[in-house]
Amino acid sequence: MHDLHVVDLSRLQFALTALYHYLFVPLTLGLSFLLAAMETVYVTTGKPIYKKIVQFWGKLFLINFALGVATGLTMEFEFGTNWSFYSSFVGDIFGAPLAIEGLMAFFMESTFVGLMAFGWDRLKPGQHLAVTYLVALGSNLSALWILIANSFMQAPGGAHFNPATMRMELTSLSDLIFSHDAQAKFVHTSIAGYVTAAVFVAGVSAWYLLKNRHTDLARRSFRMAVLFGALATVGVITLGDALGFVGAQAQPTKLAAMEGLWKTEPAPMPFNLVAFPSQQEQANHGAIQVPYVLSLLVTHSLTGSVPGVDQLEQQAATRIRDGIPAVTALQTLSAKPNDADALAQFDAHEKDLGYGFLLQRYAPDVATATDAQVAEAARDAIPQVAPVFWSFRVMVVLGLAMLAYFVLAVIYTMRNRVERKRWFLRLAVWMIPVPFLANEAGWLVAELGRQPWTVYGVLPTWMSASTHSVGYMVFSLVGFVTLYTVFIAVEMYLMVRTIRRGPDEGHGATSPDDSRQAALPAGYAEG
Amino acid sequence: MEMYAALQGIWWLLLGVLLIGLATMVGMDMGVGTILRYVGRNDAERRVALNIIGPHWDGNQVWFILGGGAVFAAFPLIYATAFSGFYVVMLLLLWSMILRPLGFEYRSKLPSTSWRNAWDWALFVSGLVPMVVFGAAFGNLFHGVPFHFSWNLTSTYTGSFLGLLNPFAILCGLLSAALSVYMGAVTVMNGATDAIYERARMLARIGAVLAIVLFAVGGFWVHGMDGYVRVAGPDAGVPQTPLQQHVALTSGAWLANFHTHPLLWAVPALGFAGMLLGLLAAGARRSHLAWWLGALAWVGVIGTAGAALFPFLLPSSSDPAQSLTVWNASSSQHTLLWMTGFAAVFVPLVLWYTSWAFYVMRGKVHAADVVADEHAY
């Protein structure tokens, strides 16, 4: 039996390490493509200023990239170390995209990032450009495979449970790869990375323009970033809507939580613009509603209706009761793999096995579960509404704010007025954290909304964790928080320092008190 | 089920290839980290050593990531059981590993001496600790690991952290670290000149001698050890769980495969040959040859462990019947088939562009160049 404190601590640790990792990934995704675009301009026009531009943003790219790689290692390990039952239960499906990601994407990105940084004098301009594109392609392919894996957790398809091996097994790789959730999520997430990079480059450039430093580099970078960012922001919002549309079908409980929808109502349904959901009372306080909009948003029609928490809880209770014979049959099959009666019973109830597991948390012997325990498990099938509801609104509001910002930026840039609008340049600097917050909010919507499942409808979170002691979990949590706090301080310091010093400074001077330095030609020391 | 058994065998071999790739490629970078403060007596010299592997450590590290991913995909029960069972060790491994990217990328960004010294020590720790853990993990496989499964295959580990640091495991950890120092040292020889080159040459020879001694001692040790034998259970290629077999413990059983197939003695012989000839090649200043002989030594060492343990992957000391083998811990036929297809296309492609990257960056690294080049570490 799992210690539920260990499950909660495992969740906290995963959330912290994933949210932290996710501070660095979107910038890598977007900045790699922006670097490729800038270098394309360099190679086609041959103007040295563009080489300087690529090399400057490349330095910041690498500082960010190092932490992305470091914290990505944690993510790969964590499934095995902290989610051991999850790993063995769905590893046949989930492991494949992770391995393919390494083989197809991460190898490419990491091998060529070395050549991108060190190969300026060794490669012809066209070759170096190709290398830069391969880095961008590699990082985006990485995101594709990771999101394919994640989408199996959101909308499991292409797999079945095999009683002979007591785990989920892959039946169709193409169903896994071409799942609607995976495709919609990949484009939404990767383009959110492009927006992140655009806001970052525009913000840093605006700071230079305010300080009247490196203006040639800043002006050109700003222009490219806002064009890239405006297009990408439109894309993110459109595709976010598409993702909502797909997700509504796959995960009705997540949708109900996102919308604070406690009661099922007839169409056309109103949209809760603002509300204060109470899980206890299963109702919203102080809701401000807009009529018709929810039906329009979610079903793209005025006649579509969406189930609320009340109806979803009833459905869960039905499936939980149907899951009981699935679990008991499986217990028999574990000892006697060829028991024909148990196999027949299992086949008849397989689709609700996950709901049987959900009940096991409250009734370890599911065969003797009481109605009260079934009701408790059914209530558990609904995620915590308030955090999902609010994360979703934070993400959307920040997205719309970035759209407004980029529309203005494009207008001012087209009219060549940006440098006279000091307030707008200051705004651009203040915008830098916004996409990072929006990305984190998006992650919270996707992953908190999936609860109480690690694999939606298939495997509950409570039984996915490893069977550790609380002491081990506290030890690892303290370790991660300490290390990561130091890392972020170091990274921010180096980022800010590199930006302050600007594009004219090399980063790798030898330390001033080095005895060998006297023997080297003058001018190498950093000031 | 012939096909399934064949795929399981292929993935057992591919796992070996990945572990050898990991040990060779990541091992050499980690070796450079371990010896950094010795081969480089001042900052400029250390930067030479770092820049020799500078363009490649990131790509090399993917062997490690891919190793983890491949175990997850091809042998999920191993991934789940070993990673959670070795929890504290895995965290130490991970925490030391995540210092590496920062060590490389951030070390030379500030001129401060204390800053650079701190990162040098971080690179030392992140070079030595993972290689010791890597070897010690193999050592523990020979003793068996205390874990068992519940009816639904929830694994529980009942050992302690210190139990993983038994003498045989430490011996294997030191062997792994010695080979890594050897590989790091010949890699530095490939790219360095003068005093750095000479210090690296000395370390390469020390590493090789240590590795030869430790590998020989390990062989005698295994000879008298209790090994695991699968006495009954479902056949290879039959979908199964680890709840359905019988396993016995017999003294010297880890050498049974060598007695049945005497040709297998060629594998440890290859290991010794690689190390001995590597020792001579490093002495004769043939550092490129010494590098390839080091890779060959890894093939021999990891191949020897694999051949001895087969078909076991993770023996259980607390319930030997629940030991994990190639047959009961692998993925389904469908997954293995797809993964084989991807590996057939992408492994050659990766090897091709990795070679190209090494070709582009070939040649010696000089202190003056490193200091003048603003892209250098």
PDB file of N, CA, C and O in Angstrom, chain B residues 104-161:
ATOM      1  N   PHE B 104      30.766  23.296 -17.483  1.00  0.00           N
ATOM      2  CA  PHE B 104      31.350  23.610 -18.785  1.00  0.00           C
ATOM      3  C   PHE B 104      30.965  25.010 -19.242  1.00  0.00           C
ATOM      4  O   PHE B 104      31.803  25.803 -19.655  1.00  0.00           O
ATOM      5  N   GLU B 105      29.675  25.287 -19.179  1.00  0.00           N
ATOM      6  CA  GLU B 105      29.169  26.514 -19.799  1.00  0.00           C
ATOM      7  C   GLU B 105      29.467  27.757 -18.956  1.00  0.00           C
ATOM      8  O   GLU B 105      29.663  28.830 -19.491  1.00  0.00           O
ATOM      9  N   TYR B 106      29.491  27.628 -17.635  1.00  0.00           N
ATOM     10  CA  TYR B 106      29.579  28.816 -16.781  1.00  0.00           C
ATOM     11  C   TYR B 106      30.979  29.075 -16.221  1.00  0.00           C
ATOM     12  O   TYR B 106      31.296  30.178 -15.824  1.00  0.00           O
ATOM     13  N   ARG B 107      31.809  28.046 -16.182  1.00  0.00           N
ATOM     14  CA  ARG B 107      33.090  28.162 -15.492  1.00  0.00           C
ATOM     15  C   ARG B 107      33.904  29.377 -15.916  1.00  0.00           C
ATOM     16  O   ARG B 107      34.359  30.162 -15.088  1.00  0.00           O
ATOM     17  N   SER B 108      34.096  29.531 -17.224  1.00  0.00           N
ATOM     18  CA  SER B 108      35.015  30.570 -17.679  1.00  0.00           C
ATOM     19  C   SER B 108      34.329  31.900 -17.964  1.00  0.00           C
ATOM     20  O   SER B 108      34.919  32.800 -18.536  1.00  0.00           O
ATOM     21  N   LYS B 109      33.068  32.015 -17.554  1.00  0.00           N
ATOM     22  CA  LYS B 109      32.331  33.237 -17.847  1.00  0.00           C
ATOM     23  C   LYS B 109      32.705  34.392 -16.918  1.00  0.00           C
ATOM     24  O   LYS B 109      32.447  35.550 -17.232  1.00  0.00           O
ATOM     25  N   LEU B 110      33.271  34.080 -15.762  1.00  0.00           N
ATOM     26  CA  LEU B 110      33.707  35.139 -14.850  1.00  0.00           C
ATOM     27  C   LEU B 110      35.208  34.989 -14.632  1.00  0.00           C
ATOM     28  O   LEU B 110      35.709  33.875 -14.542  1.00  0.00           O
ATOM     29  N   PRO B 111      35.946  36.107 -14.529  1.00  0.00           N
ATOM     30  CA  PRO B 111      37.395  35.997 -14.351  1.00  0.00           C
ATOM     31  C   PRO B 111      37.819  35.596 -12.940  1.00  0.00           C
ATOM     32  O   PRO B 111      38.972  35.254 -12.730  1.00  0.00           O
ATOM     33  N   SER B 112      36.897  35.604 -11.985  1.00  0.00           N
ATOM     34  CA  SER B 112      37.263  35.334 -10.591  1.00  0.00           C
ATOM     35  C   SER B 112      37.880  33.951 -10.391  1.00  0.00           C
ATOM     36  O   SER B 112      37.376  32.948 -10.891  1.00  0.00           O
ATOM     37  N   THR B 113      38.993  33.905  -9.653  1.00  0.00           N
ATOM     38  CA  THR B 113      39.687  32.636  -9.419  1.00  0.00           C
ATOM     39  C   THR B 113      38.868  31.688  -8.557  1.00  0.00           C
ATOM     40  O   THR B 113      38.801  30.492  -8.827  1.00  0.00           O
ATOM     41  N   SER B 114      38.212  32.227  -7.516  1.00  0.00           N
ATOM     42  CA  SER B 114      37.459  31.336  -6.633  1.00  0.00           C
ATOM     43  C   SER B 114      36.257  30.744  -7.374  1.00  0.00           C
ATOM     44  O   SER B 114      35.899  29.577  -7.179  1.00  0.00           O
ATOM     45  N   TRP B 115      35.650  31.555  -8.225  1.00  0.00           N
ATOM     46  CA  TRP B 115      34.552  31.061  -9.065  1.00  0.00           C
ATOM     47  C   TRP B 115      35.025  29.885  -9.912  1.00  0.00           C
ATOM     48  O   TRP B 115      34.408  28.822  -9.948  1.00  0.00           O
ATOM     49  N   ARG B 116      36.166  30.037 -10.564  1.00  0.00           N
ATOM     50  CA  ARG B 116      36.656  28.983 -11.452  1.00  0.00           C
ATOM     51  C   ARG B 116      37.095  27.756 -10.671  1.00  0.00           C
ATOM     52  O   ARG B 116      36.855  26.623 -11.096  1.00  0.00           O
ATOM     53  N   ASN B 117      37.708  27.973  -9.507  1.00  0.00           N
ATOM     54  CA  ASN B 117      38.097  26.835  -8.679  1.00  0.00           C
ATOM     55  C   ASN B 117      36.871  26.039  -8.250  1.00  0.00           C
ATOM     56  O   ASN B 117      36.879  24.808  -8.263  1.00  0.00           O
ATOM     57  N   ALA B 118      35.809  26.762  -7.874  1.00  0.00           N
ATOM     58  CA  ALA B 118      34.587  26.078  -7.429  1.00  0.00           C
ATOM     59  C   ALA B 118      34.047  25.201  -8.554  1.00  0.00           C
ATOM     60  O   ALA B 118      33.686  24.034  -8.346  1.00  0.00           O
ATOM     61  N   TRP B 119      34.019  25.730  -9.769  1.00  0.00           N
ATOM     62  CA  TRP B 119      33.497  24.930 -10.889  1.00  0.00           C
ATOM     63  C   TRP B 119      34.456  23.793 -11.243  1.00  0.00           C
ATOM     64  O   TRP B 119      34.012  22.727 -11.681  1.00  0.00           O
ATOM     65  N   ASP B 120      35.763  23.992 -11.052  1.00  0.00           N
ATOM     66  CA  ASP B 120      36.704  22.883 -11.288  1.00  0.00           C
ATOM     67  C   ASP B 120      36.391  21.709 -10.375  1.00  0.00           C
ATOM     68  O   ASP B 120      36.399  20.552 -10.790  1.00  0.00           O
ATOM     69  N   TRP B 121      36.089  22.042  -9.102  1.00  0.00           N
ATOM     70  CA  TRP B 121      35.755  20.966  -8.161  1.00  0.00           C
ATOM     71  C   TRP B 121      34.417  20.342  -8.518  1.00  0.00           C
ATOM     72  O   TRP B 121      34.227  19.136  -8.376  1.00  0.00           O
ATOM     73  N   ALA B 122      33.489  21.180  -8.992  1.00  0.00           N
ATOM     74  CA  ALA B 122      32.194  20.633  -9.436  1.00  0.00           C
ATOM     75  C   ALA B 122      32.422  19.654 -10.589  1.00  0.00           C
ATOM     76  O   ALA B 122      31.815  18.579 -10.637  1.00  0.00           O
ATOM     77  N   LEU B 123      33.319  19.991 -11.507  1.00  0.00           N
ATOM     78  CA  LEU B 123      33.597  19.105 -12.635  1.00  0.00           C
ATOM     79  C   LEU B 123      34.314  17.835 -12.175  1.00  0.00           C
ATOM     80  O   LEU B 123      34.104  16.755 -12.725  1.00  0.00           O
ATOM     81  N   PHE B 124      35.127  17.976 -11.133  1.00  0.00           N
ATOM     82  CA  PHE B 124      35.786  16.798 -10.563  1.00  0.00           C
ATOM     83  C   PHE B 124      34.745  15.836  -9.986  1.00  0.00           C
ATOM     84  O   PHE B 124      34.720  14.640 -10.312  1.00  0.00           O
ATOM     85  N   VAL B 125      33.853  16.388  -9.159  1.00  0.00           N
ATOM     86  CA  VAL B 125      32.804  15.562  -8.547  1.00  0.00           C
ATOM     87  C   VAL B 125      31.915  14.947  -9.629  1.00  0.00           C
ATOM     88  O   VAL B 125      31.591  13.761  -9.600  1.00  0.00           O
ATOM     89  N   SER B 126      31.535  15.764 -10.627  1.00  0.00           N
ATOM     90  CA  SER B 126      30.613  15.260 -11.635  1.00  0.00           C
ATOM     91  C   SER B 126      31.324  14.381 -12.658  1.00  0.00           C
ATOM     92  O   SER B 126      30.686  13.810 -13.541  1.00  0.00           O
ATOM     93  N   GLY B 127      32.643  14.267 -12.547  1.00  0.00           N
ATOM     94  CA  GLY B 127      33.346  13.317 -13.382  1.00  0.00           C
ATOM     95  C   GLY B 127      33.555  12.000 -12.650  1.00  0.00           C
ATOM     96  O   GLY B 127      33.298  10.924 -13.183  1.00  0.00           O
ATOM     97  N   LEU B 128      33.953  12.100 -11.390  1.00  0.00           N
ATOM     98  CA  LEU B 128      34.304  10.888 -10.639  1.00  0.00           C
ATOM     99  C   LEU B 128      33.076  10.138 -10.122  1.00  0.00           C
ATOM    100  O   LEU B 128      32.957   8.922 -10.317  1.00  0.00           O
ATOM    101  N   VAL B 129      32.153  10.865  -9.476  1.00  0.00           N
ATOM    102  CA  VAL B 129      31.013  10.194  -8.823  1.00  0.00           C
ATOM    103  C   VAL B 129      30.180   9.354  -9.802  1.00  0.00           C
ATOM    104  O   VAL B 129      29.925   8.180  -9.545  1.00  0.00           O
ATOM    105  N   PRO B 130      29.761   9.908 -10.955  1.00  0.00           N
ATOM    106  CA  PRO B 130      28.925   9.082 -11.833  1.00  0.00           C
ATOM    107  C   PRO B 130      29.638   7.828 -12.330  1.00  0.00           C
ATOM    108  O   PRO B 130      29.017   6.779 -12.452  1.00  0.00           O
ATOM    109  N   MET B 131      30.947   7.895 -12.575  1.00  0.00           N
ATOM    110  CA  MET B 131      31.641   6.715 -13.070  1.00  0.00           C
ATOM    111  C   MET B 131      31.758   5.651 -11.975  1.00  0.00           C
ATOM    112  O   MET B 131      31.655   4.460 -12.248  1.00  0.00           O
ATOM    113  N   VAL B 132      31.975   6.080 -10.718  1.00  0.00           N
ATOM    114  CA  VAL B 132      32.006   5.112  -9.620  1.00  0.00           C
ATOM    115  C   VAL B 132      30.628   4.469  -9.458  1.00  0.00           C
ATOM    116  O   VAL B 132      30.496   3.248  -9.321  1.00  0.00           O
ATOM    117  N   VAL B 133      29.571   5.291  -9.524  1.00  0.00           N
ATOM    118  CA  VAL B 133      28.207   4.756  -9.389  1.00  0.00           C
ATOM    119  C   VAL B 133      27.899   3.777 -10.524  1.00  0.00           C
ATOM    120  O   VAL B 133      27.312   2.713 -10.310  1.00  0.00           O
ATOM    121  N   PHE B 134      28.315   4.137 -11.726  1.00  0.00           N
ATOM    122  CA  PHE B 134      28.076   3.287 -12.897  1.00  0.00           C
ATOM    123  C   PHE B 134      28.669   1.899 -12.680  1.00  0.00           C
ATOM    124  O   PHE B 134      28.006   0.870 -12.871  1.00  0.00           O
ATOM    125  N   GLY B 135      29.923   1.851 -12.239  1.00  0.00           N
ATOM    126  CA  GLY B 135      30.564   0.565 -11.999  1.00  0.00           C
ATOM    127  C   GLY B 135      29.952  -0.155 -10.807  1.00  0.00           C
ATOM    128  O   GLY B 135      29.711  -1.371 -10.843  1.00  0.00           O
ATOM    129  N   ALA B 136      29.670   0.602  -9.728  1.00  0.00           N
ATOM    130  CA  ALA B 136      29.127  -0.012  -8.525  1.00  0.00           C
ATOM    131  C   ALA B 136      27.756  -0.631  -8.801  1.00  0.00           C
ATOM    132  O   ALA B 136      27.395  -1.654  -8.220  1.00  0.00           O
ATOM    133  N   ALA B 137      26.994  -0.014  -9.702  1.00  0.00           N
ATOM    134  CA  ALA B 137      25.688  -0.577 -10.051  1.00  0.00           C
ATOM    135  C   ALA B 137      25.875  -1.971 -10.638  1.00  0.00           C
ATOM    136  O   ALA B 137      25.170  -2.919 -10.275  1.00  0.00           O
ATOM    137  N   PHE B 138      26.854  -2.122 -11.534  1.00  0.00           N
ATOM    138  CA  PHE B 138      27.152  -3.442 -12.101  1.00  0.00           C
ATOM    139  C   PHE B 138      27.550  -4.420 -11.005  1.00  0.00           C
ATOM    140  O   PHE B 138      27.135  -5.576 -10.989  1.00  0.00           O
ATOM    141  N   GLY B 139      28.387  -3.941 -10.067  1.00  0.00           N
ATOM    142  CA  GLY B 139      28.833  -4.796  -8.978  1.00  0.00           C
ATOM    143  C   GLY B 139      27.657  -5.347  -8.181  1.00  0.00           C
ATOM    144  O   GLY B 139      27.621  -6.528  -7.827  1.00  0.00           O
ATOM    145  N   ASN B 140      26.665  -4.486  -7.930  1.00  0.00           N
ATOM    146  CA  ASN B 140      25.513  -4.925  -7.157  1.00  0.00           C
ATOM    147  C   ASN B 140      24.670  -5.959  -7.894  1.00  0.00           C
ATOM    148  O   ASN B 140      23.988  -6.774  -7.265  1.00  0.00           O
ATOM    149  N   LEU B 141      24.695  -5.920  -9.230  1.00  0.00           N
ATOM    150  CA  LEU B 141      23.933  -6.921  -9.982  1.00  0.00           C
ATOM    151  C   LEU B 141      24.443  -8.320  -9.655  1.00  0.00           C
ATOM    152  O   LEU B 141      23.670  -9.269  -9.554  1.00  0.00           O
ATOM    153  N   PHE B 142      25.754  -8.468  -9.465  1.00  0.00           N
ATOM    154  CA  PHE B 142      26.317  -9.792  -9.194  1.00  0.00           C
ATOM    155  C   PHE B 142      25.885 -10.311  -7.822  1.00  0.00           C
ATOM    156  O   PHE B 142      25.704 -11.511  -7.637  1.00  0.00           O
ATOM    157  N   HIS B 143      25.734  -9.415  -6.850  1.00  0.00           N
ATOM    158  CA  HIS B 143      25.299  -9.831  -5.516  1.00  0.00           C
ATOM    159  C   HIS B 143      23.794 -10.012  -5.437  1.00  0.00           C
ATOM    160  O   HIS B 143      23.286 -10.662  -4.547  1.00  0.00           O
ATOM    161  N   GLY B 144      23.052  -9.374  -6.354  1.00  0.00           N
ATOM    162  CA  GLY B 144      21.601  -9.338  -6.235  1.00  0.00           C
ATOM    163  C   GLY B 144      21.188  -8.130  -5.423  1.00  0.00           C
ATOM    164  O   GLY B 144      21.954  -7.626  -4.601  1.00  0.00           O
ATOM    165  N   VAL B 145      19.988  -7.655  -5.681  1.00  0.00           N
ATOM    166  CA  VAL B 145      19.491  -6.438  -5.054  1.00  0.00           C
ATOM    167  C   VAL B 145      18.224  -6.815  -4.284  1.00  0.00           C
ATOM    168  O   VAL B 145      17.400  -7.567  -4.802  1.00  0.00           O
ATOM    169  N   PRO B 146      18.076  -6.307  -3.042  1.00  0.00           N
ATOM    170  CA  PRO B 146      16.911  -6.720  -2.251  1.00  0.00           C
ATOM    171  C   PRO B 146      15.616  -6.006  -2.662  1.00  0.00           C
ATOM    172  O   PRO B 146      15.335  -4.910  -2.194  1.00  0.00           O
ATOM    173  N   PHE B 147      14.848  -6.630  -3.547  1.00  0.00           N
ATOM    174  CA  PHE B 147      13.543  -6.063  -3.922  1.00  0.00           C
ATOM    175  C   PHE B 147      12.570  -7.209  -4.142  1.00  0.00           C
ATOM    176  O   PHE B 147      12.973  -8.357  -4.368  1.00  0.00           O
ATOM    177  N   HIS B 148      11.288  -6.902  -4.033  1.00  0.00           N
ATOM    178  CA  HIS B 148      10.258  -7.891  -4.371  1.00  0.00           C
ATOM    179  C   HIS B 148       9.030  -7.176  -4.918  1.00  0.00           C
ATOM    180  O   HIS B 148       8.893  -5.961  -4.775  1.00  0.00           O
ATOM    181  N   PHE B 149       8.143  -7.967  -5.523  1.00  0.00           N
ATOM    182  CA  PHE B 149       6.946  -7.404  -6.145  1.00  0.00           C
ATOM    183  C   PHE B 149       5.687  -7.834  -5.404  1.00  0.00           C
ATOM    184  O   PHE B 149       5.622  -8.931  -4.871  1.00  0.00           O
ATOM    185  N   SER B 150       4.664  -6.956  -5.428  1.00  0.00           N
ATOM    186  CA  SER B 150       3.342  -7.355  -4.947  1.00  0.00           C
ATOM    187  C   SER B 150       2.579  -8.010  -6.111  1.00  0.00           C
ATOM    188  O   SER B 150       3.126  -8.133  -7.209  1.00  0.00           O
ATOM    189  N   TRP B 151       1.323  -8.397  -5.885  1.00  0.00           N
ATOM    190  CA  TRP B 151       0.574  -9.112  -6.926  1.00  0.00           C
ATOM    191  C   TRP B 151       0.459  -8.312  -8.219  1.00  0.00           C
ATOM    192  O   TRP B 151       0.427  -8.877  -9.300  1.00  0.00           O
ATOM    193  N   ASN B 152       0.401  -6.961  -8.106  1.00  0.00           N
ATOM    194  CA  ASN B 152       0.231  -6.165  -9.341  1.00  0.00           C
ATOM    195  C   ASN B 152       1.562  -5.574  -9.820  1.00  0.00           C
ATOM    196  O   ASN B 152       1.583  -4.647 -10.619  1.00  0.00           O
ATOM    197  N   LEU B 153       2.667  -6.124  -9.364  1.00  0.00           N
ATOM    198  CA  LEU B 153       4.018  -5.739  -9.782  1.00  0.00           C
ATOM    199  C   LEU B 153       4.453  -4.366  -9.268  1.00  0.00           C
ATOM    200  O   LEU B 153       5.265  -3.687  -9.884  1.00  0.00           O
ATOM    201  N   THR B 154       3.905  -3.959  -8.119  1.00  0.00           N
ATOM    202  CA  THR B 154       4.463  -2.795  -7.429  1.00  0.00           C
ATOM    203  C   THR B 154       5.760  -3.272  -6.780  1.00  0.00           C
ATOM    204  O   THR B 154       5.748  -4.243  -6.034  1.00  0.00           O
ATOM    205  N   SER B 155       6.880  -2.607  -7.079  1.00  0.00           N
ATOM    206  CA  SER B 155       8.142  -3.096  -6.529  1.00  0.00           C
ATOM    207  C   SER B 155       8.474  -2.385  -5.222  1.00  0.00           C
ATOM    208  O   SER B 155       8.181  -1.202  -5.056  1.00  0.00           O
ATOM    209  N   THR B 156       9.022  -3.126  -4.299  1.00  0.00           N
ATOM    210  CA  THR B 156       9.452  -2.568  -3.017  1.00  0.00           C
ATOM    211  C   THR B 156      10.910  -2.958  -2.796  1.00  0.00           C
ATOM    212  O   THR B 156      11.278  -4.116  -2.978  1.00  0.00           O
ATOM    213  N   TYR B 157      11.706  -1.980  -2.416  1.00  0.00           N
ATOM    214  CA  TYR B 157      13.121  -2.191  -2.155  1.00  0.00           C
ATOM    215  C   TYR B 157      13.317  -2.254  -0.650  1.00  0.00           C
ATOM    216  O   TYR B 157      12.813  -1.393   0.070  1.00  0.00           O
ATOM    217  N   THR B 158      14.002  -3.274  -0.166  1.00  0.00           N
ATOM    218  CA  THR B 158      14.102  -3.429   1.287  1.00  0.00           C
ATOM    219  C   THR B 158      15.532  -3.249   1.791  1.00  0.00           C
ATOM    220  O   THR B 158      15.801  -3.472   2.966  1.00  0.00           O
ATOM    221  N   GLY B 159      16.447  -2.840   0.929  1.00  0.00           N
ATOM    222  CA  GLY B 159      17.831  -2.676   1.360  1.00  0.00           C
ATOM    223  C   GLY B 159      18.099  -1.275   1.856  1.00  0.00           C
ATOM    224  O   GLY B 159      17.215  -0.420   1.900  1.00  0.00           O
ATOM    225  N   SER B 160      19.345  -1.027   2.230  1.00  0.00           N
ATOM    226  CA  SER B 160      19.734   0.307   2.689  1.00  0.00           C
ATOM    227  C   SER B 160      20.692   0.917   1.682  1.00  0.00           C
ATOM    228  O   SER B 160      21.218   0.231   0.802  1.00  0.00           O
ATOM    229  N   PHE B 161      20.916   2.205   1.836  1.00  0.00           N
ATOM    230  CA  PHE B 161      21.848   2.920   0.967  1.00  0.00           C
ATOM    231  C   PHE B 161      23.254   2.340   1.107  1.00  0.00           C
ATOM    232  O   PHE B 161      23.936   2.059   0.125  1.00  0.00           O
TER     233      PHE B 161
END
